């Protein structure tokens, strides 16, 4: 049996932890307004970390409501941390109360036994004194044995006093725990979080509503890049990795293509977890070597630039064969118009919310970037836009909602410096920094399903989160 004094020490330590939490957290909990769990009105300002940030609201000429907002970063709709903390604390208090009750029963039982022993010892001590006065009448041997037994019992007296003190302390603790439990229960009721499961269901309902709202979003403008999150460290200095933006929610396959040339092997992983652990599900041996690192998987097929050519290849993973191939007219290749890092990155294939794109440069456009929208089935160019940004000066680029974003470098200090909108055929200079943690980016592509940037950063596979400026369309809009 664990000694009561040791149990008491453990409880004192737990009480100290709870006291510290109470002093830091309860003031914030008491003053917190749980109404923030629900979507704000159009006139409400909410931190982007917590919800939708409304920049403005107005009506169009037909009287329809138009709101401009910044969508929050992904995965921010989660359980209320304070309420969960409060519930855990209350459970801890209840567990402590039960432990103290058990300790109290043991202590009271031992205490009754000790009290009885104390009475016997006091009586024995009195008799011993009486006998000592009359020791001349007793045999010396018997007297000595009795005295030794009494000496053995004397150290128990301080222990008895400690038991008395502990019993009083436990009674005091029981009262304090009872009061603390009542306070916490009251706070829970005030927060409206007494039924935690009900609160959790409300949060899940909110997440569903937010996802439904996300589906109504029109294309947004890039506002911020955060991260990176390092997913894995593998491969050479240059390479590409990607998921399919048109895949279903249950399909989370990852494809991995190491090096920028002289390779035909594509490795497939069933999930991001398998990718991290290195558990390959399948490998594909392409019929041609690829050039560069700017490939894209789109609707189950891999699109890549055939080595030593300006030919774009469409390869079906399910069928294991080439479905289409077409030359990009006048597109430079073989390091004629690469990004600043070289690596045969002349032709950059990418996908966004609108479709499939090719970014390259031509002599006709003086080596400046050309943006072409491709038919994903035939690879025919549907339309092209000539920009004024020299491709050799670009570190990397990616498309979001029909707008090309160009970084000023592939090295440290990189930022999104230039953007070109295919919708308005206009450009602007921007200043959106991001953390180039490993100092050399050789692949940077946007995934519309994940709303994230996939990057190959000096042998590290990383993800960047993006924040987009959106306009929410009402159901009456067309």
C-alpha positions as semicolon CSV with decimal commas, in nm:
position;residue;x (nm);y (nm);z (nm)
1;X;0,000;0,000;0,000
2;X;0,132;0,344;-0,094
3;X;0,209;0,541;0,226
4;X;-0,054;0,812;0,289
5;X;0,217;1,077;0,320
6;X;0,349;0,999;-0,030
7;X;-0,003;1,010;-0,172
8;X;-0,055;1,341;-0,003
9;X;0,262;1,480;-0,163
10;X;0,141;1,381;-0,509
11;X;-0,192;1,551;-0,446
12;X;-0,018;1,868;-0,328
13;X;0,177;1,874;-0,656
14;X;-0,144;1,836;-0,859
15;X;-0,308;2,113;-0,656
16;X;-0,017;2,344;-0,741
17;X;-0,056;2,272;-1,114
18;X;-0,429;2,343;-1,098
19;X;-0,373;2,662;-0,904
20;X;-0,126;2,786;-1,166
21;X;-0,370;2,704;-1,449
22;X;-0,656;2,876;-1,269
23;X;-0,457;3,197;-1,222
24;X;-0,359;3,212;-1,590
25;X;-0,666;3,078;-1,768
26;X;-0,985;3,135;-1,570
27;X;-0,989;3,515;-1,612
28;X;-0,982;3,468;-1,990
29;X;-1,247;3,197;-1,976
30;X;-1,491;3,397;-1,766
31;X;-1,472;3,697;-1,999
32;X;-1,492;3,495;-2,323
33;X;-1,790;3,528;-2,557
34;X;-1,884;3,195;-2,713
35;X;-2,083;3,360;-2,988
36;X;-1,759;3,388;-3,184
37;X;-1,810;3,021;-3,280
38;X;-2,063;3,127;-3,541
39;X;-2,001;3,316;-3,870
40;X;-1,986;3,692;-3,810
41;X;-2,209;3,952;-3,967
42;X;-2,077;4,146;-4,265
43;X;-1,998;4,440;-4,040
44;X;-1,786;4,235;-3,801
45;X;-1,406;4,226;-3,808
46;X;-1,265;3,883;-3,718
47;X;-0,902;3,784;-3,707
48;X;-0,805;3,568;-4,008
49;X;-0,663;3,318;-3,760
50;X;-1,012;3,270;-3,616
51;X;-1,254;3,309;-3,905
52;X;-1,357;3,501;-4,213
53;X;-1,219;3,852;-4,228
54;X;-1,469;4,089;-4,391
55;X;-1,301;4,369;-4,581
56;X;-1,614;4,535;-4,719
57;X;-1,974;4,469;-4,815
58;X;-2,196;4,631;-5,074
59;X;-2,480;4,578;-5,319
60;X;-2,442;4,554;-5,692
61;X;-2,673;4,749;-5,932
62;X;-2,925;4,463;-5,918
63;X;-2,943;4,474;-5,540
64;X;-2,745;4,153;-5,478
65;X;-2,516;4,140;-5,176
66;X;-2,142;4,121;-5,252
67;X;-1,895;4,069;-4,967
68;X;-1,520;4,067;-4,998
69;X;-1,341;3,855;-4,740
70;X;-1,013;3,682;-4,670
71;X;-1,061;3,310;-4,624
72;X;-0,893;3,167;-4,314
73;X;-0,598;2,933;-4,329
74;X;-0,691;2,568;-4,355
75;X;-0,776;2,343;-4,058
76;X;-0,849;2,629;-3,819
77;X;-1,202;2,515;-3,739
78;X;-1,129;2,282;-3,449
79;X;-1,253;2,210;-3,102
80;X;-1,263;2,501;-2,863
81;X;-0,928;2,466;-2,684
82;X;-1,035;2,653;-2,371
83;X;-1,351;2,446;-2,327
84;X;-1,156;2,125;-2,379
85;X;-0,897;2,246;-2,128
86;X;-1,171;2,330;-1,882
87;X;-1,329;1,991;-1,915
88;X;-0,997;1,816;-1,867
89;X;-0,933;2,025;-1,558
90;X;-1,273;1,939;-1,412
91;X;-1,207;1,570;-1,475
92;X;-0,870;1,605;-1,303
93;X;-1,036;1,773;-1,005
94;X;-1,294;1,495;-0,986
95;X;-1,018;1,234;-1,000
96;X;-0,832;1,416;-0,724
97;X;-1,150;1,426;-0,519
98;X;-1,189;1,050;-0,553
99;X;-0,824;0,994;-0,464
100;X;-0,854;1,215;-0,159
101;X;-1,166;1,026;-0,052
102;X;-0,983;0,693;-0,077
103;X;-0,686;0,837;0,110
104;X;-0,919;0,979;0,371
105;X;-1,081;0,639;0,434
106;X;-0,742;0,475;0,471
107;X;-0,616;0,750;0,697
108;X;-0,927;0,746;0,915
109;X;-0,901;0,369;0,955
110;X;-0,533;0,390;1,044
111;X;-0,603;0,692;1,261
112;X;-0,859;0,506;1,473
113;X;-0,611;0,225;1,518
114;X;-0,337;0,471;1,611
115;X;-0,559;0,658;1,856
116;X;-0,631;0,332;2,033
117;X;-0,260;0,255;2,043
118;X;-0,190;0,605;2,174
119;X;-0,430;0,548;2,463
120;X;-0,264;0,217;2,540
121;X;0,079;0,375;2,528
122;X;-0,023;0,653;2,762
123;X;-0,164;0,399;3,005
124;X;0,147;0,190;2,970
125;X;0,360;0,496;3,035
126;X;0,168;0,574;3,353
127;X;0,201;0,218;3,472
128;X;0,566;0,224;3,387
129;X;0,619;0,530;3,602
130;X;0,436;0,365;3,888
131;X;0,641;0,051;3,852
132;X;0,958;0,257;3,829
133;X;0,875;0,411;4,166
134;X;0,833;0,066;4,309
135;X;1,117;-0,091;4,112
136;X;1,288;-0,185;4,434
137;X;1,012;-0,434;4,491
138;X;1,049;-0,595;4,146
139;X;1,314;-0,811;4,004
140;X;1,580;-0,617;3,817
141;X;1,555;-0,838;3,505
142;X;1,179;-0,792;3,458
143;X;1,213;-0,418;3,503
144;X;1,482;-0,392;3,235
145;X;1,276;-0,588;2,977
146;X;0,976;-0,364;3,037
147;X;1,186;-0,050;2,998
148;X;1,330;-0,169;2,663
149;X;0,982;-0,231;2,524
150;X;0,879;0,116;2,628
151;X;1,183;0,268;2,454
152;X;1,083;0,091;2,132
153;X;0,736;0,244;2,145
154;X;0,845;0,601;2,217
155;X;0,931;0,689;1,846
156;X;0,569;0,619;1,754
157;X;0,448;0,924;1,941
158;X;0,563;1,181;1,675
159;X;0,411;0,958;1,406
160;X;0,080;0,971;1,589
161;X;0,096;1,349;1,597
162;X;0,168;1,356;1,222
163;X;-0,133;1,135;1,154
164;X;-0,349;1,381;1,342
165;X;-0,214;1,669;1,133
166;X;-0,260;1,476;0,806
167;X;-0,617;1,390;0,893
168;X;-0,698;1,758;0,948
169;X;-0,520;1,853;0,624
170;X;-0,713;1,595;0,423
171;X;-1,040;1,726;0,560
172;X;-0,936;2,076;0,452
173;X;-0,838;1,951;0,105
174;X;-1,174;1,780;0,065
175;X;-1,350;2,108;0,131
176;X;-1,126;2,301;-0,111
177;X;-1,174;2,041;-0,387
178;X;-1,550;2,056;-0,333
179;X;-1,546;2,435;-0,371
180;X;-1,317;2,422;-0,676
181;X;-1,540;2,167;-0,848
182;X;-1,841;2,391;-0,791
183;X;-1,658;2,692;-0,938
184;X;-1,549;2,501;-1,249
185;X;-1,899;2,364;-1,304
186;X;-2,036;2,717;-1,280
187;X;-1,783;2,843;-1,535
188;X;-1,874;2,562;-1,774
189;X;-2,239;2,652;-1,748
190;X;-2,155;3,019;-1,807
191;X;-1,956;2,927;-2,118
192;X;-2,241;2,716;-2,250
193;X;-2,000;2,424;-2,276
194;X;-2,138;2,203;-2,001
195;X;-2,224;1,935;-2,258
196;X;-1,893;1,910;-2,438
197;X;-2,019;1,662;-2,695
198;X;-2,293;1,905;-2,789
199;X;-2,031;2,178;-2,832
200;X;-1,824;1,947;-3,050
201;X;-2,124;1,879;-3,273
202;X;-2,179;2,254;-3,307
203;X;-1,818;2,301;-3,416
204;X;-1,844;2,015;-3,667
205;X;-2,161;2,176;-3,802
206;X;-1,973;2,504;-3,839
207;X;-1,692;2,329;-4,026
208;X;-1,948;2,182;-4,268
209;X;-2,100;2,525;-4,324
210;X;-1,756;2,675;-4,385
211;X;-1,671;2,404;-4,638
212;X;-2,002;2,469;-4,815
213;X;-1,916;2,838;-4,818
214;X;-1,570;2,758;-4,960
215;X;-1,739;2,586;-5,255
216;X;-1,916;2,913;-5,339
217;X;-1,594;3,112;-5,346
218;X;-1,486;3,264;-5,671
219;X;-1,119;3,272;-5,760
220;X;-0,909;3,466;-5,515
221;X;-0,602;3,685;-5,518
222;X;-0,286;3,577;-5,337
223;X;-0,240;3,776;-5,016
224;X;0,006;3,580;-4,801
225;X;0,229;3,272;-4,798
226;X;0,303;3,099;-4,467
227;X;0,526;2,808;-4,373
228;X;0,700;2,607;-4,485
229;X;0,611;2,271;-4,334
230;X;0,888;2,020;-4,402
231;X;0,719;1,696;-4,505
232;X;1,028;1,493;-4,589
233;X;1,398;1,517;-4,670
234;X;1,498;1,293;-4,958
235;X;1,642;1,273;-5,306
236;X;1,888;1,498;-5,484
237;X;1,902;1,876;-5,478
238;X;1,646;1,902;-5,759
239;X;1,315;1,722;-5,811
240;X;0,936;1,736;-5,801
241;X;0,655;1,591;-5,591
242;X;0,283;1,643;-5,622
243;X;-0,076;1,527;-5,565
244;X;-0,369;1,543;-5,804
245;X;-0,587;1,855;-5,749
246;X;-0,883;1,683;-5,918
247;X;-0,863;1,364;-5,712
248;X;-1,145;1,274;-5,474
249;X;-1,113;1,341;-5,102
250;X;-1,033;0,974;-5,041
251;X;-0,763;0,967;-5,307
252;X;-0,445;1,111;-5,156
253;X;-0,182;0,955;-5,378
254;X;0,158;1,126;-5,395
255;X;0,395;1,115;-5,692
256;X;0,770;1,168;-5,665
257;X;1,015;1,246;-5,948
258;X;1,378;1,288;-5,843
259;X;1,628;1,493;-6,049
260;X;1,569;1,729;-6,341
261;X;1,694;1,507;-6,623
262;X;1,823;1,164;-6,722
263;X;1,542;0,988;-6,534
264;X;1,218;0,809;-6,627
265;X;1,111;0,657;-6,294
266;X;0,801;0,796;-6,117
267;X;0,735;0,668;-5,766
268;X;0,380;0,652;-5,631
269;X;0,262;0,647;-5,268
270;X;-0,095;0,578;-5,154
271;X;-0,099;0,857;-4,898
272;X;0,108;1,136;-4,752
273;X;0,186;0,911;-4,453
274;X;0,322;0,643;-4,686
275;X;0,526;0,906;-4,864
276;X;0,681;1,019;-4,537
277;X;0,758;0,661;-4,431
278;X;0,886;0,566;-4,778
279;X;0,627;0,293;-4,840
280;X;0,599;0,292;-5,220
281;X;0,284;0,144;-5,371
282;X;0,396;0,147;-5,734
283;X;0,663;0,272;-5,977
284;X;0,618;0,381;-6,337
285;X;0,884;0,362;-6,606
286;X;0,799;0,643;-6,847
287;X;0,864;0,592;-7,221
288;X;1,066;0,916;-7,232
289;X;1,303;1,100;-7,002
290;X;1,173;1,426;-6,863
291;X;1,331;1,771;-6,867
292;X;1,321;2,003;-6,568
293;X;1,114;1,965;-6,252
294;X;0,797;2,144;-6,358
295;X;0,563;1,849;-6,409
296;X;0,202;1,827;-6,295
297;X;-0,047;1,549;-6,222
298;X;-0,396;1,648;-6,336
299;X;-0,707;1,428;-6,338
300;X;-0,511;1,104;-6,315
301;X;-0,249;1,183;-6,579
302;X;0,107;1,311;-6,564
303;X;0,200;1,605;-6,787
304;X;0,573;1,656;-6,846
305;X;0,822;1,807;-7,088
306;X;1,000;1,547;-7,300
307;X;1,379;1,572;-7,269
308;X;1,563;1,771;-7,542
309;X;1,239;1,899;-7,695
310;X;0,952;2,140;-7,647
311;X;0,705;1,850;-7,661
312;X;0,451;1,810;-7,381
313;X;0,358;1,450;-7,292
314;X;0,033;1,331;-7,131
315;X;0,083;0,994;-6,956
316;X;-0,203;0,802;-6,793
317;X;-0,114;0,634;-6,465
318;X;-0,416;0,403;-6,479
319;X;-0,354;0,288;-6,837
320;X;0,026;0,302;-6,815
321;X;0,070;0,464;-7,156
322;X;0,098;0,797;-7,336
323;X;-0,241;0,945;-7,427
324;X;-0,124;1,258;-7,609
325;X;0,184;1,458;-7,704
326;X;0,222;1,795;-7,873
327;X;0,494;2,049;-7,943
328;X;0,461;2,398;-7,794
329;X;0,520;2,620;-8,095
330;X;0,833;2,839;-8,063
331;X;0,886;2,743;-7,699
332;X;1,252;2,748;-7,595
333;X;1,399;2,430;-7,449
334;X;1,727;2,272;-7,336
335;X;1,821;2,567;-7,109
336;X;1,745;2,836;-7,369
337;X;1,488;3,008;-7,144
338;X;1,504;2,836;-6,803
339;X;1,435;2,982;-6,460
340;X;1,734;3,137;-6,284
341;X;1,849;2,802;-6,143
342;X;1,871;2,636;-6,485
343;X;1,802;2,263;-6,484
344;X;1,620;2,253;-6,822
345;X;1,329;2,437;-6,657
346;X;1,228;2,603;-6,985
347;X;0,871;2,469;-6,988
348;X;0,667;2,482;-6,666
349;X;0,341;2,282;-6,662
350;X;0,090;2,368;-6,390
351;X;-0,278;2,348;-6,297
352;X;-0,514;2,568;-6,098
353;X;-0,889;2,617;-6,042
354;X;-0,935;2,707;-6,410
355;X;-0,740;2,431;-6,582
356;X;-0,408;2,322;-6,729
357;X;-0,134;2,573;-6,818
358;X;0,209;2,590;-6,978
359;X;0,453;2,870;-6,891
360;X;0,756;2,917;-7,118
361;X;0,937;3,179;-7,330
362;X;0,984;3,238;-7,699
363;X;1,213;3,437;-7,926
364;X;0,904;3,608;-8,065
365;X;0,830;3,745;-7,714
366;X;1,195;3,845;-7,663
367;X;1,256;3,575;-7,406
368;X;0,971;3,700;-7,188
369;X;0,721;3,465;-7,027
370;X;0,435;3,329;-7,237
371;X;0,129;3,181;-7,063
372;X;-0,075;2,924;-7,259
373;X;-0,393;2,750;-7,149
374;X;-0,392;2,390;-7,271
375;X;-0,670;2,149;-7,355
376;X;-0,599;1,867;-7,103
377;X;-0,715;1,601;-7,351
378;X;-0,545;1,707;-7,674
379;X;-0,277;1,945;-7,539
380;X;-0,382;2,203;-7,795
381;X;-0,323;2,566;-7,697
382;X;-0,661;2,730;-7,630
383;X;-0,522;3,081;-7,579
384;X;-0,188;3,249;-7,503
385;X;-0,079;3,567;-7,324
386;X;0,255;3,742;-7,376
387;X;0,392;3,899;-7,059
388;X;0,678;4,143;-7,023
389;X;0,866;3,948;-6,755
390;X;1,195;3,786;-6,869
391;X;1,183;3,417;-6,788
392;X;1,554;3,395;-6,712
393;X;1,499;3,648;-6,430
394;X;1,226;3,440;-6,264
395;X;1,312;3,212;-5,974
396;X;0,994;3,003;-6,009
397;X;0,627;3,066;-6,088
398;X;0,282;2,919;-6,022
399;X;-0,080;2,978;-6,127
400;X;-0,371;3,056;-5,894
401;X;-0,714;3,126;-6,042
402;X;-0,576;3,222;-6,381
403;X;-0,312;3,457;-6,244
404;X;0,058;3,380;-6,281
405;X;0,272;3,463;-5,975
406;X;0,646;3,495;-6,034
407;X;0,917;3,485;-5,767
408;X;1,218;3,711;-5,800
409;X;1,470;3,442;-5,703
410;X;1,515;3,074;-5,623
411;X;1,759;3,159;-5,341
412;X;1,724;3,308;-4,992
413;X;1,525;3,630;-4,970
414;X;1,285;3,516;-5,240
415;X;0,941;3,671;-5,267
416;X;0,651;3,684;-5,510
417;X;0,750;3,990;-5,709
418;X;0,527;3,996;-6,017
419;X;0,180;3,876;-6,118
420;X;-0,003;3,859;-6,449
421;X;-0,379;3,815;-6,474
422;X;-0,504;3,627;-6,778
423;X;-0,855;3,754;-6,701
424;X;-0,762;4,120;-6,746
425;X;-0,441;4,073;-6,952
426;X;-0,265;4,303;-6,708
427;X;0,025;4,278;-6,467
428;X;0,134;4,430;-6,137
429;X;0,440;4,423;-5,916
430;X;0,380;4,265;-5,576
431;X;0,571;4,212;-5,254
432;X;0,470;3,881;-5,091
433;X;0,762;3,732;-4,896
434;X;0,794;3,367;-4,803
435;X;1,051;3,171;-4,606
436;X;1,298;2,991;-4,834
437;X;1,419;2,775;-4,547
438;X;1,669;2,559;-4,736
439;X;1,793;2,834;-4,973
440;X;1,738;2,672;-5,315
441;X;1,392;2,613;-5,466
442;X;1,380;2,410;-5,787
443;X;1,004;2,343;-5,797
444;X;0,707;2,549;-5,673
445;X;0,352;2,454;-5,775
446;X;0,004;2,540;-5,648
447;X;-0,250;2,268;-5,566
448;X;-0,608;2,398;-5,580
449;X;-0,755;2,110;-5,379
450;X;-0,515;2,154;-5,087
451;X;-0,487;2,532;-5,139
452;X;-0,116;2,497;-5,079
453;X;0,216;2,533;-5,259
454;X;0,424;2,220;-5,310
455;X;0,796;2,289;-5,322
456;X;1,125;2,103;-5,365
457;X;1,370;2,300;-5,156
458;X;1,728;2,176;-5,179
459;X;1,643;1,809;-5,123
460;X;1,353;1,885;-4,887
461;X;0,988;1,834;-4,980
462;X;0,792;2,117;-4,818
463;X;0,445;2,274;-4,818
464;X;0,346;2,640;-4,798
465;X;-0,002;2,755;-4,697
466;X;-0,157;3,042;-4,892
467;X;-0,415;3,303;-4,796
468;X;-0,638;3,424;-5,077
469;X;-0,856;3,732;-5,107
470;X;-1,199;3,605;-5,214
471;X;-1,531;3,745;-5,324
472;X;-1,831;3,544;-5,202
473;X;-2,105;3,514;-5,463
474;X;-2,470;3,479;-5,363
475;X;-2,689;3,207;-5,512
476;X;-2,856;3,470;-5,733
477;X;-2,524;3,551;-5,902
478;X;-2,450;3,399;-6,238
